[in-house]
Each structure stands twice: as structure tokens, then as C-alpha cells.
Amino acid sequence: MGKQSSGKSYLLNHLSGSLLDVAGGRCTDGVWMTITTDEDGDGQGENKFLYVLLDFEGLGSFERSEQEDVLLSVLNAAVSNHTIFNKKDFHLDKDTESAFSRFQSGINLLKQDKKLFKGLFYIAIKDVDTSDVEDLMQEFNEKISQICSKSQDNFILKMYDGKVEIAAMAPYNRSDYYRESLRELAETVEDRIDSCYDNGSTFLRDLKLIIAQIAAKETGLPLTASVLLS
């Protein structure tokens, strides 16, 4: 997730080998889903993992209302094991605080379930020079700590169970981005494999139910009616 034209699709493509559309202007509309597989160990297929990639439209665009941003953020947090928030500037500015506030307002849209809202909130700050890393990490860690200390109902604790990581990504035009930044991100994703769904069928079932619940909240229809109409 992240603001429009922040490089979200580009990052996912180079992280996973996917072929999501990349463009300078508005490209992703709503949510796009694709899958990729990976084999663990000796490559014989004994431990084969299915990765489901969700590419979200940029937050805060003119084409979407604040309520639609909220619904997208809730869907992301509910089902994702690893949420990458792509940040294209070096400060937690007003736009980012506004996005976080929209996340906050979506906390109560879904009923709490032990399988939902268990992901990691991974803030990927792009185009960071080596000399800026230490100060940047300190600033972001302090800001995130302030958000968590203000209230027990903040989105980081409620939607991500308090799990946050912050990464300073090298610029795209440097080899360090591909050799180090993406490698570290991939390792973080792989480290969380054990906390995922058992198979694709259970993920798909829960994804449909989550979308139905969100639709019911938005339209005011009972959940059963929303499912029948979809």
C-alpha cells in the first residue's frame, strides 16, 4: 500500500517476479491479485509455498473517497500476512498521518477473528542514501512509538497486533536496492511463512467472507443478502 505513484507495483514485481502494470500515472484500480510459487529446500517440490500478492490502488487519490480508502486498508490488514507500506518521502508528513487516521477509522468494520489482523506492517522508505539511514530510522521509530502510546485503539495495535518493521530502501538506480533492500524484504516475508494459511482454498474462502462483510457494512445489507447479491 501507499500513495499513488510511489512504486508499489514496481516493488512487488521485483520482489516476487510478478508482472503487475507499472506506469508513471495512476495505474492500479482497486485491488489486483496475482500468485507466485516458491520451493523450499532441494527444489523437489516437497515444501512448495503459494504466495498471494495483492496490489492496492494508491491511497488519497481523487478518484476514491476516504471511505473507500478505509475499506481497502481493512481488507489489506485483515487478510495479509505482510503489508508493505511504500513511503516515497523521508518524513511522517500530514498526508501519511491522514492515511493512518483512515486506517484507524476502519478498526471496527470487521468482527475480530483469531485468523484475521495477524500481519506485519512493513514501512518501506524508498530512495534513502546510506548517510541518512540512522537519522531516518530514529525519526520513524519515535513517531510509531508515539502512535502506539496515545491509545490502545490505534490501528497498529488493533490491525497489526503491534507488529511493525521499518526499512530504508536504497534508490532504484543502485544495485544495493536489488542486492540488499529487496533481499532483506524477501527474508522478512519468508520468516513469517509459518503463520500463514494452510492452503489456498482456506485463504480464498476467508477472503470471500471478508469482502462480503465489508460490503455488508458499506451497504447496510445483512451479510446473507450481500453474499446472495454478489
JSON list of C-alpha atoms in Angstrom, two decimals:
[
{"chain": "A", "resi": 1, "resn": "MET", "atom": "CA", "xyz": [0.00, 0.00, 0.00]},
{"chain": "A", "resi": 2, "resn": "GLY", "atom": "CA", "xyz": [0.97, 3.65, -0.19]},
{"chain": "A", "resi": 3, "resn": "LYS", "atom": "CA", "xyz": [0.35, 6.87, -2.07]},
{"chain": "A", "resi": 4, "resn": "GLN", "atom": "CA", "xyz": [-0.29, 6.92, -5.79]},
{"chain": "A", "resi": 5, "resn": "SER", "atom": "CA", "xyz": [2.83, 6.54, -7.98]},
{"chain": "A", "resi": 6, "resn": "SER", "atom": "CA", "xyz": [5.02, 5.57, -5.04]},
{"chain": "A", "resi": 7, "resn": "GLY", "atom": "CA", "xyz": [6.40, 2.46, -6.77]},
{"chain": "A", "resi": 8, "resn": "LYS", "atom": "CA", "xyz": [4.19, -0.19, -5.14]},
{"chain": "A", "resi": 9, "resn": "SER", "atom": "CA", "xyz": [3.74, -2.35, -8.24]},
{"chain": "A", "resi": 10, "resn": "TYR", "atom": "CA", "xyz": [7.41, -1.98, -9.20]},
{"chain": "A", "resi": 11, "resn": "LEU", "atom": "CA", "xyz": [8.48, -3.22, -5.78]},
{"chain": "A", "resi": 12, "resn": "LEU", "atom": "CA", "xyz": [6.15, -6.24, -5.89]},
{"chain": "A", "resi": 13, "resn": "ASN", "atom": "CA", "xyz": [7.31, -7.17, -9.40]},
{"chain": "A", "resi": 14, "resn": "HIS", "atom": "CA", "xyz": [10.98, -7.19, -8.44]},
{"chain": "A", "resi": 15, "resn": "LEU", "atom": "CA", "xyz": [10.30, -8.88, -5.11]},
{"chain": "A", "resi": 16, "resn": "SER", "atom": "CA", "xyz": [8.24, -11.75, -6.50]},
{"chain": "A", "resi": 17, "resn": "GLY", "atom": "CA", "xyz": [8.71, -11.88, -10.27]},
{"chain": "A", "resi": 18, "resn": "SER", "atom": "CA", "xyz": [5.12, -10.81, -10.87]},
{"chain": "A", "resi": 19, "resn": "LEU", "atom": "CA", "xyz": [4.06, -8.77, -13.91]},
{"chain": "A", "resi": 20, "resn": "LEU", "atom": "CA", "xyz": [1.80, -6.10, -12.46]},
{"chain": "A", "resi": 21, "resn": "ASP", "atom": "CA", "xyz": [1.33, -2.99, -14.59]},
{"chain": "A", "resi": 22, "resn": "VAL", "atom": "CA", "xyz": [3.77, -0.17, -13.86]},
{"chain": "A", "resi": 23, "resn": "ALA", "atom": "CA", "xyz": [3.28, 3.41, -15.04]},
{"chain": "A", "resi": 24, "resn": "GLY", "atom": "CA", "xyz": [4.09, 6.97, -14.07]},
{"chain": "A", "resi": 25, "resn": "GLY", "atom": "CA", "xyz": [0.44, 7.93, -13.57]},
{"chain": "A", "resi": 26, "resn": "ARG", "atom": "CA", "xyz": [-2.49, 6.20, -11.93]},
{"chain": "A", "resi": 27, "resn": "CYS", "atom": "CA", "xyz": [-2.22, 2.55, -12.89]},
{"chain": "A", "resi": 28, "resn": "THR", "atom": "CA", "xyz": [-3.74, 0.22, -10.28]},
{"chain": "A", "resi": 29, "resn": "ASP", "atom": "CA", "xyz": [-7.52, 0.44, -9.93]},
{"chain": "A", "resi": 30, "resn": "GLY", "atom": "CA", "xyz": [-8.94, -1.08, -6.75]},
{"chain": "A", "resi": 31, "resn": "VAL", "atom": "CA", "xyz": [-7.05, -4.26, -5.86]},
{"chain": "A", "resi": 32, "resn": "TRP", "atom": "CA", "xyz": [-5.28, -6.62, -8.23]},
{"chain": "A", "resi": 33, "resn": "MET", "atom": "CA", "xyz": [-4.36, -10.15, -7.19]},
{"chain": "A", "resi": 34, "resn": "THR", "atom": "CA", "xyz": [-1.74, -12.48, -8.61]},
{"chain": "A", "resi": 35, "resn": "ILE", "atom": "CA", "xyz": [0.08, -15.54, -7.31]},
{"chain": "A", "resi": 36, "resn": "THR", "atom": "CA", "xyz": [3.57, -16.97, -7.42]},
{"chain": "A", "resi": 37, "resn": "THR", "atom": "CA", "xyz": [5.11, -20.14, -6.03]},
{"chain": "A", "resi": 38, "resn": "ASP", "atom": "CA", "xyz": [8.39, -20.92, -4.34]},
{"chain": "A", "resi": 39, "resn": "GLU", "atom": "CA", "xyz": [10.02, -24.19, -3.39]},
{"chain": "A", "resi": 40, "resn": "ASP", "atom": "CA", "xyz": [11.90, -24.66, -0.17]},
{"chain": "A", "resi": 41, "resn": "GLY", "atom": "CA", "xyz": [14.90, -26.88, 0.34]},
{"chain": "A", "resi": 42, "resn": "ASP", "atom": "CA", "xyz": [16.17, -29.01, -2.56]},
{"chain": "A", "resi": 43, "resn": "GLY", "atom": "CA", "xyz": [13.67, -27.74, -5.14]},
{"chain": "A", "resi": 44, "resn": "GLN", "atom": "CA", "xyz": [11.91, -31.13, -5.43]},
{"chain": "A", "resi": 45, "resn": "GLY", "atom": "CA", "xyz": [8.53, -29.60, -4.60]},
{"chain": "A", "resi": 46, "resn": "GLU", "atom": "CA", "xyz": [8.15, -31.19, -1.16]},
{"chain": "A", "resi": 47, "resn": "ASN", "atom": "CA", "xyz": [7.71, -27.81, 0.54]},
{"chain": "A", "resi": 48, "resn": "LYS", "atom": "CA", "xyz": [6.07, -25.64, -2.05]},
{"chain": "A", "resi": 49, "resn": "PHE", "atom": "CA", "xyz": [4.65, -22.29, -0.97]},
{"chain": "A", "resi": 50, "resn": "LEU", "atom": "CA", "xyz": [1.95, -20.31, -2.73]},
{"chain": "A", "resi": 51, "resn": "TYR", "atom": "CA", "xyz": [2.28, -16.55, -2.35]},
{"chain": "A", "resi": 52, "resn": "VAL", "atom": "CA", "xyz": [-0.80, -14.41, -2.99]},
{"chain": "A", "resi": 53, "resn": "LEU", "atom": "CA", "xyz": [0.12, -10.83, -3.94]},
{"chain": "A", "resi": 54, "resn": "LEU", "atom": "CA", "xyz": [-2.40, -8.01, -3.54]},
{"chain": "A", "resi": 55, "resn": "ASP", "atom": "CA", "xyz": [-1.54, -4.77, -5.33]},
{"chain": "A", "resi": 56, "resn": "PHE", "atom": "CA", "xyz": [-3.63, -1.91, -3.93]},
{"chain": "A", "resi": 57, "resn": "GLU", "atom": "CA", "xyz": [-4.60, 1.34, -5.58]},
{"chain": "A", "resi": 58, "resn": "GLY", "atom": "CA", "xyz": [-2.80, 4.39, -4.21]},
{"chain": "A", "resi": 59, "resn": "LEU", "atom": "CA", "xyz": [-4.28, 5.98, -1.11]},
{"chain": "A", "resi": 60, "resn": "GLY", "atom": "CA", "xyz": [-5.64, 9.50, -1.16]},
{"chain": "A", "resi": 61, "resn": "SER", "atom": "CA", "xyz": [-6.35, 9.67, -4.89]},
{"chain": "A", "resi": 62, "resn": "PHE", "atom": "CA", "xyz": [-9.02, 11.99, -6.31]},
{"chain": "A", "resi": 63, "resn": "GLU", "atom": "CA", "xyz": [-10.85, 9.01, -7.80]},
{"chain": "A", "resi": 64, "resn": "ARG", "atom": "CA", "xyz": [-11.56, 7.45, -4.39]},
{"chain": "A", "resi": 65, "resn": "SER", "atom": "CA", "xyz": [-13.38, 8.66, -1.29]},
{"chain": "A", "resi": 66, "resn": "GLU", "atom": "CA", "xyz": [-11.93, 8.43, 2.21]},
{"chain": "A", "resi": 67, "resn": "GLN", "atom": "CA", "xyz": [-14.41, 5.64, 2.95]},
{"chain": "A", "resi": 68, "resn": "GLU", "atom": "CA", "xyz": [-13.07, 3.61, 0.03]},
{"chain": "A", "resi": 69, "resn": "ASP", "atom": "CA", "xyz": [-9.53, 4.08, 1.35]},
{"chain": "A", "resi": 70, "resn": "VAL", "atom": "CA", "xyz": [-10.72, 2.76, 4.71]},
{"chain": "A", "resi": 71, "resn": "LEU", "atom": "CA", "xyz": [-12.30, -0.32, 3.14]},
{"chain": "A", "resi": 72, "resn": "LEU", "atom": "CA", "xyz": [-9.14, -1.08, 1.16]},
{"chain": "A", "resi": 73, "resn": "SER", "atom": "CA", "xyz": [-6.95, -0.73, 4.24]},
{"chain": "A", "resi": 74, "resn": "VAL", "atom": "CA", "xyz": [-9.23, -3.00, 6.28]},
{"chain": "A", "resi": 75, "resn": "LEU", "atom": "CA", "xyz": [-9.22, -5.68, 3.58]},
{"chain": "A", "resi": 76, "resn": "ASN", "atom": "CA", "xyz": [-5.44, -5.49, 3.40]},
{"chain": "A", "resi": 77, "resn": "ALA", "atom": "CA", "xyz": [-4.85, -5.70, 7.14]},
{"chain": "A", "resi": 78, "resn": "ALA", "atom": "CA", "xyz": [-7.42, -8.44, 7.69]},
{"chain": "A", "resi": 79, "resn": "VAL", "atom": "CA", "xyz": [-6.13, -10.92, 5.16]},
{"chain": "A", "resi": 80, "resn": "SER", "atom": "CA", "xyz": [-2.46, -10.06, 4.59]},
{"chain": "A", "resi": 81, "resn": "ASN", "atom": "CA", "xyz": [0.40, -11.74, 6.37]},
{"chain": "A", "resi": 82, "resn": "HIS", "atom": "CA", "xyz": [2.78, -8.99, 5.32]},
{"chain": "A", "resi": 83, "resn": "THR", "atom": "CA", "xyz": [1.63, -5.44, 4.47]},
{"chain": "A", "resi": 84, "resn": "ILE", "atom": "CA", "xyz": [4.22, -3.31, 2.69]},
{"chain": "A", "resi": 85, "resn": "PHE", "atom": "CA", "xyz": [3.51, 0.41, 3.11]},
{"chain": "A", "resi": 86, "resn": "ASN", "atom": "CA", "xyz": [5.60, 2.09, 0.43]},
{"chain": "A", "resi": 87, "resn": "LYS", "atom": "CA", "xyz": [6.77, 5.53, 1.56]},
{"chain": "A", "resi": 88, "resn": "LYS", "atom": "CA", "xyz": [8.27, 7.85, -1.03]},
{"chain": "A", "resi": 89, "resn": "ASP", "atom": "CA", "xyz": [9.46, 10.66, 1.25]},
{"chain": "A", "resi": 90, "resn": "PHE", "atom": "CA", "xyz": [11.56, 10.79, 4.38]},
{"chain": "A", "resi": 91, "resn": "HIS", "atom": "CA", "xyz": [9.09, 12.13, 6.93]},
{"chain": "A", "resi": 92, "resn": "LEU", "atom": "CA", "xyz": [5.79, 11.15, 8.51]},
{"chain": "A", "resi": 93, "resn": "ASP", "atom": "CA", "xyz": [4.06, 14.15, 6.98]},
{"chain": "A", "resi": 94, "resn": "LYS", "atom": "CA", "xyz": [0.41, 15.24, 7.10]},
{"chain": "A", "resi": 95, "resn": "ASP", "atom": "CA", "xyz": [-0.54, 13.00, 4.17]},
{"chain": "A", "resi": 96, "resn": "THR", "atom": "CA", "xyz": [0.85, 9.95, 5.93]},
{"chain": "A", "resi": 97, "resn": "GLU", "atom": "CA", "xyz": [-0.82, 10.89, 9.22]},
{"chain": "A", "resi": 98, "resn": "SER", "atom": "CA", "xyz": [-4.07, 11.30, 7.30]},
{"chain": "A", "resi": 99, "resn": "ALA", "atom": "CA", "xyz": [-3.67, 7.83, 5.79]},
{"chain": "A", "resi": 100, "resn": "PHE", "atom": "CA", "xyz": [-3.00, 6.37, 9.23]},
{"chain": "A", "resi": 101, "resn": "SER", "atom": "CA", "xyz": [-6.12, 8.13, 10.56]},
{"chain": "A", "resi": 102, "resn": "ARG", "atom": "CA", "xyz": [-8.18, 6.46, 7.84]},
{"chain": "A", "resi": 103, "resn": "PHE", "atom": "CA", "xyz": [-6.73, 3.12, 8.88]},
{"chain": "A", "resi": 104, "resn": "GLN", "atom": "CA", "xyz": [-7.77, 3.95, 12.43]},
{"chain": "A", "resi": 105, "resn": "SER", "atom": "CA", "xyz": [-11.40, 4.53, 11.48]},
{"chain": "A", "resi": 106, "resn": "GLY", "atom": "CA", "xyz": [-11.62, 1.06, 9.97]},
{"chain": "A", "resi": 107, "resn": "ILE", "atom": "CA", "xyz": [-10.73, -0.84, 13.13]},
{"chain": "A", "resi": 108, "resn": "ASN", "atom": "CA", "xyz": [-14.29, -1.85, 14.00]},
{"chain": "A", "resi": 109, "resn": "LEU", "atom": "CA", "xyz": [-15.53, -2.68, 10.49]},
{"chain": "A", "resi": 110, "resn": "LEU", "atom": "CA", "xyz": [-14.84, -6.40, 10.85]},
{"chain": "A", "resi": 111, "resn": "LYS", "atom": "CA", "xyz": [-15.52, -8.73, 13.72]},
{"chain": "A", "resi": 112, "resn": "GLN", "atom": "CA", "xyz": [-12.38, -9.85, 15.46]},
{"chain": "A", "resi": 113, "resn": "ASP", "atom": "CA", "xyz": [-11.29, -13.34, 14.46]},
{"chain": "A", "resi": 114, "resn": "LYS", "atom": "CA", "xyz": [-8.17, -15.12, 15.62]},
{"chain": "A", "resi": 115, "resn": "LYS", "atom": "CA", "xyz": [-7.12, -15.66, 11.99]},
{"chain": "A", "resi": 116, "resn": "LEU", "atom": "CA", "xyz": [-7.51, -12.01, 10.97]},
{"chain": "A", "resi": 117, "resn": "PHE", "atom": "CA", "xyz": [-5.32, -8.97, 11.59]},
{"chain": "A", "resi": 118, "resn": "LYS", "atom": "CA", "xyz": [-2.18, -11.00, 12.29]},
{"chain": "A", "resi": 119, "resn": "GLY", "atom": "CA", "xyz": [0.11, -9.47, 9.69]},
{"chain": "A", "resi": 120, "resn": "LEU", "atom": "CA", "xyz": [3.24, -7.36, 9.88]},
{"chain": "A", "resi": 121, "resn": "PHE", "atom": "CA", "xyz": [3.12, -3.65, 8.99]},
{"chain": "A", "resi": 122, "resn": "TYR", "atom": "CA", "xyz": [6.32, -3.13, 7.00]},
{"chain": "A", "resi": 123, "resn": "ILE", "atom": "CA", "xyz": [7.16, 0.50, 6.20]},
{"chain": "A", "resi": 124, "resn": "ALA", "atom": "CA", "xyz": [9.47, 0.61, 3.18]},
{"chain": "A", "resi": 125, "resn": "ILE", "atom": "CA", "xyz": [11.01, 4.09, 2.82]},
{"chain": "A", "resi": 126, "resn": "LYS", "atom": "CA", "xyz": [12.34, 4.44, -0.71]},
{"chain": "A", "resi": 127, "resn": "ASP", "atom": "CA", "xyz": [15.37, 6.25, -2.16]},
{"chain": "A", "resi": 128, "resn": "VAL", "atom": "CA", "xyz": [17.35, 6.51, 1.08]},
{"chain": "A", "resi": 129, "resn": "ASP", "atom": "CA", "xyz": [21.07, 7.29, 0.90]},
{"chain": "A", "resi": 130, "resn": "THR", "atom": "CA", "xyz": [23.34, 5.40, 3.26]},
{"chain": "A", "resi": 131, "resn": "SER", "atom": "CA", "xyz": [24.27, 8.57, 5.15]},
{"chain": "A", "resi": 132, "resn": "ASP", "atom": "CA", "xyz": [20.61, 9.25, 6.02]},
{"chain": "A", "resi": 133, "resn": "VAL", "atom": "CA", "xyz": [19.64, 5.81, 7.31]},
{"chain": "A", "resi": 134, "resn": "GLU", "atom": "CA", "xyz": [20.41, 6.24, 11.02]},
{"chain": "A", "resi": 135, "resn": "ASP", "atom": "CA", "xyz": [18.58, 9.55, 11.49]},
{"chain": "A", "resi": 136, "resn": "LEU", "atom": "CA", "xyz": [15.66, 8.40, 9.37]},
{"chain": "A", "resi": 137, "resn": "MET", "atom": "CA", "xyz": [15.16, 5.18, 11.31]},
{"chain": "A", "resi": 138, "resn": "GLN", "atom": "CA", "xyz": [15.31, 7.05, 14.61]},
{"chain": "A", "resi": 139, "resn": "GLU", "atom": "CA", "xyz": [12.64, 9.53, 13.48]},
{"chain": "A", "resi": 140, "resn": "PHE", "atom": "CA", "xyz": [10.26, 6.87, 12.23]},
{"chain": "A", "resi": 141, "resn": "ASN", "atom": "CA", "xyz": [10.69, 4.67, 15.29]},
{"chain": "A", "resi": 142, "resn": "GLU", "atom": "CA", "xyz": [9.91, 7.62, 17.55]},
{"chain": "A", "resi": 143, "resn": "LYS", "atom": "CA", "xyz": [6.79, 8.51, 15.54]},
{"chain": "A", "resi": 144, "resn": "ILE", "atom": "CA", "xyz": [5.49, 4.94, 15.56]},
{"chain": "A", "resi": 145, "resn": "SER", "atom": "CA", "xyz": [6.09, 4.71, 19.32]},
{"chain": "A", "resi": 146, "resn": "GLN", "atom": "CA", "xyz": [4.07, 7.91, 19.79]},
{"chain": "A", "resi": 147, "resn": "ILE", "atom": "CA", "xyz": [1.17, 6.47, 17.78]},
{"chain": "A", "resi": 148, "resn": "CYS", "atom": "CA", "xyz": [1.16, 3.29, 19.87]},
{"chain": "A", "resi": 149, "resn": "SER", "atom": "CA", "xyz": [1.40, 5.13, 23.19]},
{"chain": "A", "resi": 150, "resn": "LYS", "atom": "CA", "xyz": [-1.53, 7.51, 22.53]},
{"chain": "A", "resi": 151, "resn": "SER", "atom": "CA", "xyz": [-4.25, 4.87, 22.74]},
{"chain": "A", "resi": 152, "resn": "GLN", "atom": "CA", "xyz": [-4.78, 1.12, 22.89]},
{"chain": "A", "resi": 153, "resn": "ASP", "atom": "CA", "xyz": [-7.22, 1.51, 19.99]},
{"chain": "A", "resi": 154, "resn": "ASN", "atom": "CA", "xyz": [-4.64, 2.68, 17.44]},
{"chain": "A", "resi": 155, "resn": "PHE", "atom": "CA", "xyz": [-4.52, 0.85, 14.12]},
{"chain": "A", "resi": 156, "resn": "ILE", "atom": "CA", "xyz": [-1.03, -0.61, 14.68]},
{"chain": "A", "resi": 157, "resn": "LEU", "atom": "CA", "xyz": [-2.13, -2.50, 17.78]},
{"chain": "A", "resi": 158, "resn": "LYS", "atom": "CA", "xyz": [-5.60, -3.42, 16.55]},
{"chain": "A", "resi": 159, "resn": "MET", "atom": "CA", "xyz": [-4.96, -4.15, 12.87]},
{"chain": "A", "resi": 160, "resn": "TYR", "atom": "CA", "xyz": [-1.38, -5.41, 13.05]},
{"chain": "A", "resi": 161, "resn": "ASP", "atom": "CA", "xyz": [-1.14, -6.70, 16.62]},
{"chain": "A", "resi": 162, "resn": "GLY", "atom": "CA", "xyz": [1.64, -4.18, 17.28]},
{"chain": "A", "resi": 163, "resn": "LYS", "atom": "CA", "xyz": [3.99, -5.76, 14.74]},
{"chain": "A", "resi": 164, "resn": "VAL", "atom": "CA", "xyz": [5.90, -3.08, 12.81]},
{"chain": "A", "resi": 165, "resn": "GLU", "atom": "CA", "xyz": [9.17, -3.07, 10.89]},
{"chain": "A", "resi": 166, "resn": "ILE", "atom": "CA", "xyz": [10.80, -0.07, 9.21]},
{"chain": "A", "resi": 167, "resn": "ALA", "atom": "CA", "xyz": [13.23, -0.44, 6.32]},
{"chain": "A", "resi": 168, "resn": "ALA", "atom": "CA", "xyz": [15.32, 2.16, 4.50]},
{"chain": "A", "resi": 169, "resn": "MET", "atom": "CA", "xyz": [15.36, 1.12, 0.83]},
{"chain": "A", "resi": 170, "resn": "ALA", "atom": "CA", "xyz": [18.22, 2.13, -1.45]},
{"chain": "A", "resi": 171, "resn": "PRO", "atom": "CA", "xyz": [17.39, 4.14, -4.62]},
{"chain": "A", "resi": 172, "resn": "TYR", "atom": "CA", "xyz": [16.11, 2.12, -7.60]},
{"chain": "A", "resi": 173, "resn": "ASN", "atom": "CA", "xyz": [19.08, 3.08, -9.75]},
{"chain": "A", "resi": 174, "resn": "ARG", "atom": "CA", "xyz": [21.59, 1.47, -7.39]},
{"chain": "A", "resi": 175, "resn": "SER", "atom": "CA", "xyz": [22.48, -2.18, -7.19]},
{"chain": "A", "resi": 176, "resn": "ASP", "atom": "CA", "xyz": [22.02, -2.10, -3.40]},
{"chain": "A", "resi": 177, "resn": "TYR", "atom": "CA", "xyz": [18.26, -1.86, -3.94]},
{"chain": "A", "resi": 178, "resn": "TYR", "atom": "CA", "xyz": [18.19, -5.27, -5.63]},
{"chain": "A", "resi": 179, "resn": "ARG", "atom": "CA", "xyz": [21.07, -6.94, -3.78]},
{"chain": "A", "resi": 180, "resn": "GLU", "atom": "CA", "xyz": [20.28, -5.79, -0.25]},
{"chain": "A", "resi": 181, "resn": "SER", "atom": "CA", "xyz": [16.96, -3.97, 0.20]},
{"chain": "A", "resi": 182, "resn": "LEU", "atom": "CA", "xyz": [14.83, -6.48, -1.70]},
{"chain": "A", "resi": 183, "resn": "ARG", "atom": "CA", "xyz": [16.76, -9.42, -0.26]},
{"chain": "A", "resi": 184, "resn": "GLU", "atom": "CA", "xyz": [16.11, -8.23, 3.29]},
{"chain": "A", "resi": 185, "resn": "LEU", "atom": "CA", "xyz": [12.42, -7.74, 2.49]},
{"chain": "A", "resi": 186, "resn": "ALA", "atom": "CA", "xyz": [12.21, -11.23, 0.97]},
{"chain": "A", "resi": 187, "resn": "GLU", "atom": "CA", "xyz": [13.79, -12.72, 4.09]},
{"chain": "A", "resi": 188, "resn": "THR", "atom": "CA", "xyz": [11.23, -10.96, 6.26]},
{"chain": "A", "resi": 189, "resn": "VAL", "atom": "CA", "xyz": [8.41, -12.43, 4.16]},
{"chain": "A", "resi": 190, "resn": "GLU", "atom": "CA", "xyz": [9.91, -15.93, 4.31]},
{"chain": "A", "resi": 191, "resn": "ASP", "atom": "CA", "xyz": [10.39, -15.72, 8.07]},
{"chain": "A", "resi": 192, "resn": "ARG", "atom": "CA", "xyz": [6.62, -15.36, 8.50]},
{"chain": "A", "resi": 193, "resn": "ILE", "atom": "CA", "xyz": [5.55, -18.32, 6.34]},
{"chain": "A", "resi": 194, "resn": "ASP", "atom": "CA", "xyz": [4.60, -20.49, 9.33]},
{"chain": "A", "resi": 195, "resn": "SER", "atom": "CA", "xyz": [1.90, -18.02, 10.39]},
{"chain": "A", "resi": 196, "resn": "CYS", "atom": "CA", "xyz": [0.03, -18.20, 7.06]},
{"chain": "A", "resi": 197, "resn": "TYR", "atom": "CA", "xyz": [-2.95, -20.17, 5.82]},
{"chain": "A", "resi": 198, "resn": "ASP", "atom": "CA", "xyz": [-2.67, -23.93, 5.44]},
{"chain": "A", "resi": 199, "resn": "ASN", "atom": "CA", "xyz": [-3.65, -23.84, 1.76]},
{"chain": "A", "resi": 200, "resn": "GLY", "atom": "CA", "xyz": [-5.09, -21.67, -0.99]},
{"chain": "A", "resi": 201, "resn": "SER", "atom": "CA", "xyz": [-8.64, -22.95, -0.50]},
{"chain": "A", "resi": 202, "resn": "THR", "atom": "CA", "xyz": [-8.92, -21.71, 3.07]},
{"chain": "A", "resi": 203, "resn": "PHE", "atom": "CA", "xyz": [-7.44, -18.37, 2.09]},
{"chain": "A", "resi": 204, "resn": "LEU", "atom": "CA", "xyz": [-9.94, -17.97, -0.77]},
{"chain": "A", "resi": 205, "resn": "ARG", "atom": "CA", "xyz": [-12.86, -18.90, 1.47]},
{"chain": "A", "resi": 206, "resn": "ASP", "atom": "CA", "xyz": [-11.88, -16.37, 4.12]},
{"chain": "A", "resi": 207, "resn": "LEU", "atom": "CA", "xyz": [-11.15, -13.69, 1.52]},
{"chain": "A", "resi": 208, "resn": "LYS", "atom": "CA", "xyz": [-14.69, -14.04, 0.13]},
{"chain": "A", "resi": 209, "resn": "LEU", "atom": "CA", "xyz": [-16.19, -13.82, 3.61]},
{"chain": "A", "resi": 210, "resn": "ILE", "atom": "CA", "xyz": [-14.15, -10.73, 4.45]},
{"chain": "A", "resi": 211, "resn": "ILE", "atom": "CA", "xyz": [-15.21, -8.99, 1.23]},
{"chain": "A", "resi": 212, "resn": "ALA", "atom": "CA", "xyz": [-18.84, -9.90, 1.98]},
{"chain": "A", "resi": 213, "resn": "GLN", "atom": "CA", "xyz": [-18.59, -8.47, 5.50]},
{"chain": "A", "resi": 214, "resn": "ILE", "atom": "CA", "xyz": [-17.05, -5.24, 4.19]},
{"chain": "A", "resi": 215, "resn": "ALA", "atom": "CA", "xyz": [-19.77, -4.97, 1.53]},
{"chain": "A", "resi": 216, "resn": "ALA", "atom": "CA", "xyz": [-22.45, -5.51, 4.17]},
{"chain": "A", "resi": 217, "resn": "LYS", "atom": "CA", "xyz": [-21.02, -2.74, 6.33]},
{"chain": "A", "resi": 218, "resn": "GLU", "atom": "CA", "xyz": [-20.84, -0.36, 3.38]},
{"chain": "A", "resi": 219, "resn": "THR", "atom": "CA", "xyz": [-24.34, -1.03, 2.01]},
{"chain": "A", "resi": 220, "resn": "GLY", "atom": "CA", "xyz": [-26.15, -1.66, 5.28]},
{"chain": "A", "resi": 221, "resn": "LEU", "atom": "CA", "xyz": [-27.43, -5.02, 4.00]},
{"chain": "A", "resi": 222, "resn": "PRO", "atom": "CA", "xyz": [-27.37, -8.17, 6.14]},
{"chain": "A", "resi": 223, "resn": "LEU", "atom": "CA", "xyz": [-24.36, -10.37, 5.44]},
{"chain": "A", "resi": 224, "resn": "THR", "atom": "CA", "xyz": [-26.53, -13.13, 3.94]},
{"chain": "A", "resi": 225, "resn": "ALA", "atom": "CA", "xyz": [-28.11, -10.68, 1.49]},
{"chain": "A", "resi": 226, "resn": "SER", "atom": "CA", "xyz": [-24.72, -9.36, 0.44]},
{"chain": "A", "resi": 227, "resn": "VAL", "atom": "CA", "xyz": [-23.49, -12.88, -0.29]},
{"chain": "A", "resi": 228, "resn": "LEU", "atom": "CA", "xyz": [-26.59, -13.67, -2.34]},
{"chain": "A", "resi": 229, "resn": "LEU", "atom": "CA", "xyz": [-26.27, -10.48, -4.37]},
{"chain": "A", "resi": 230, "resn": "SER", "atom": "CA", "xyz": [-22.57, -10.94, -5.14]}
]
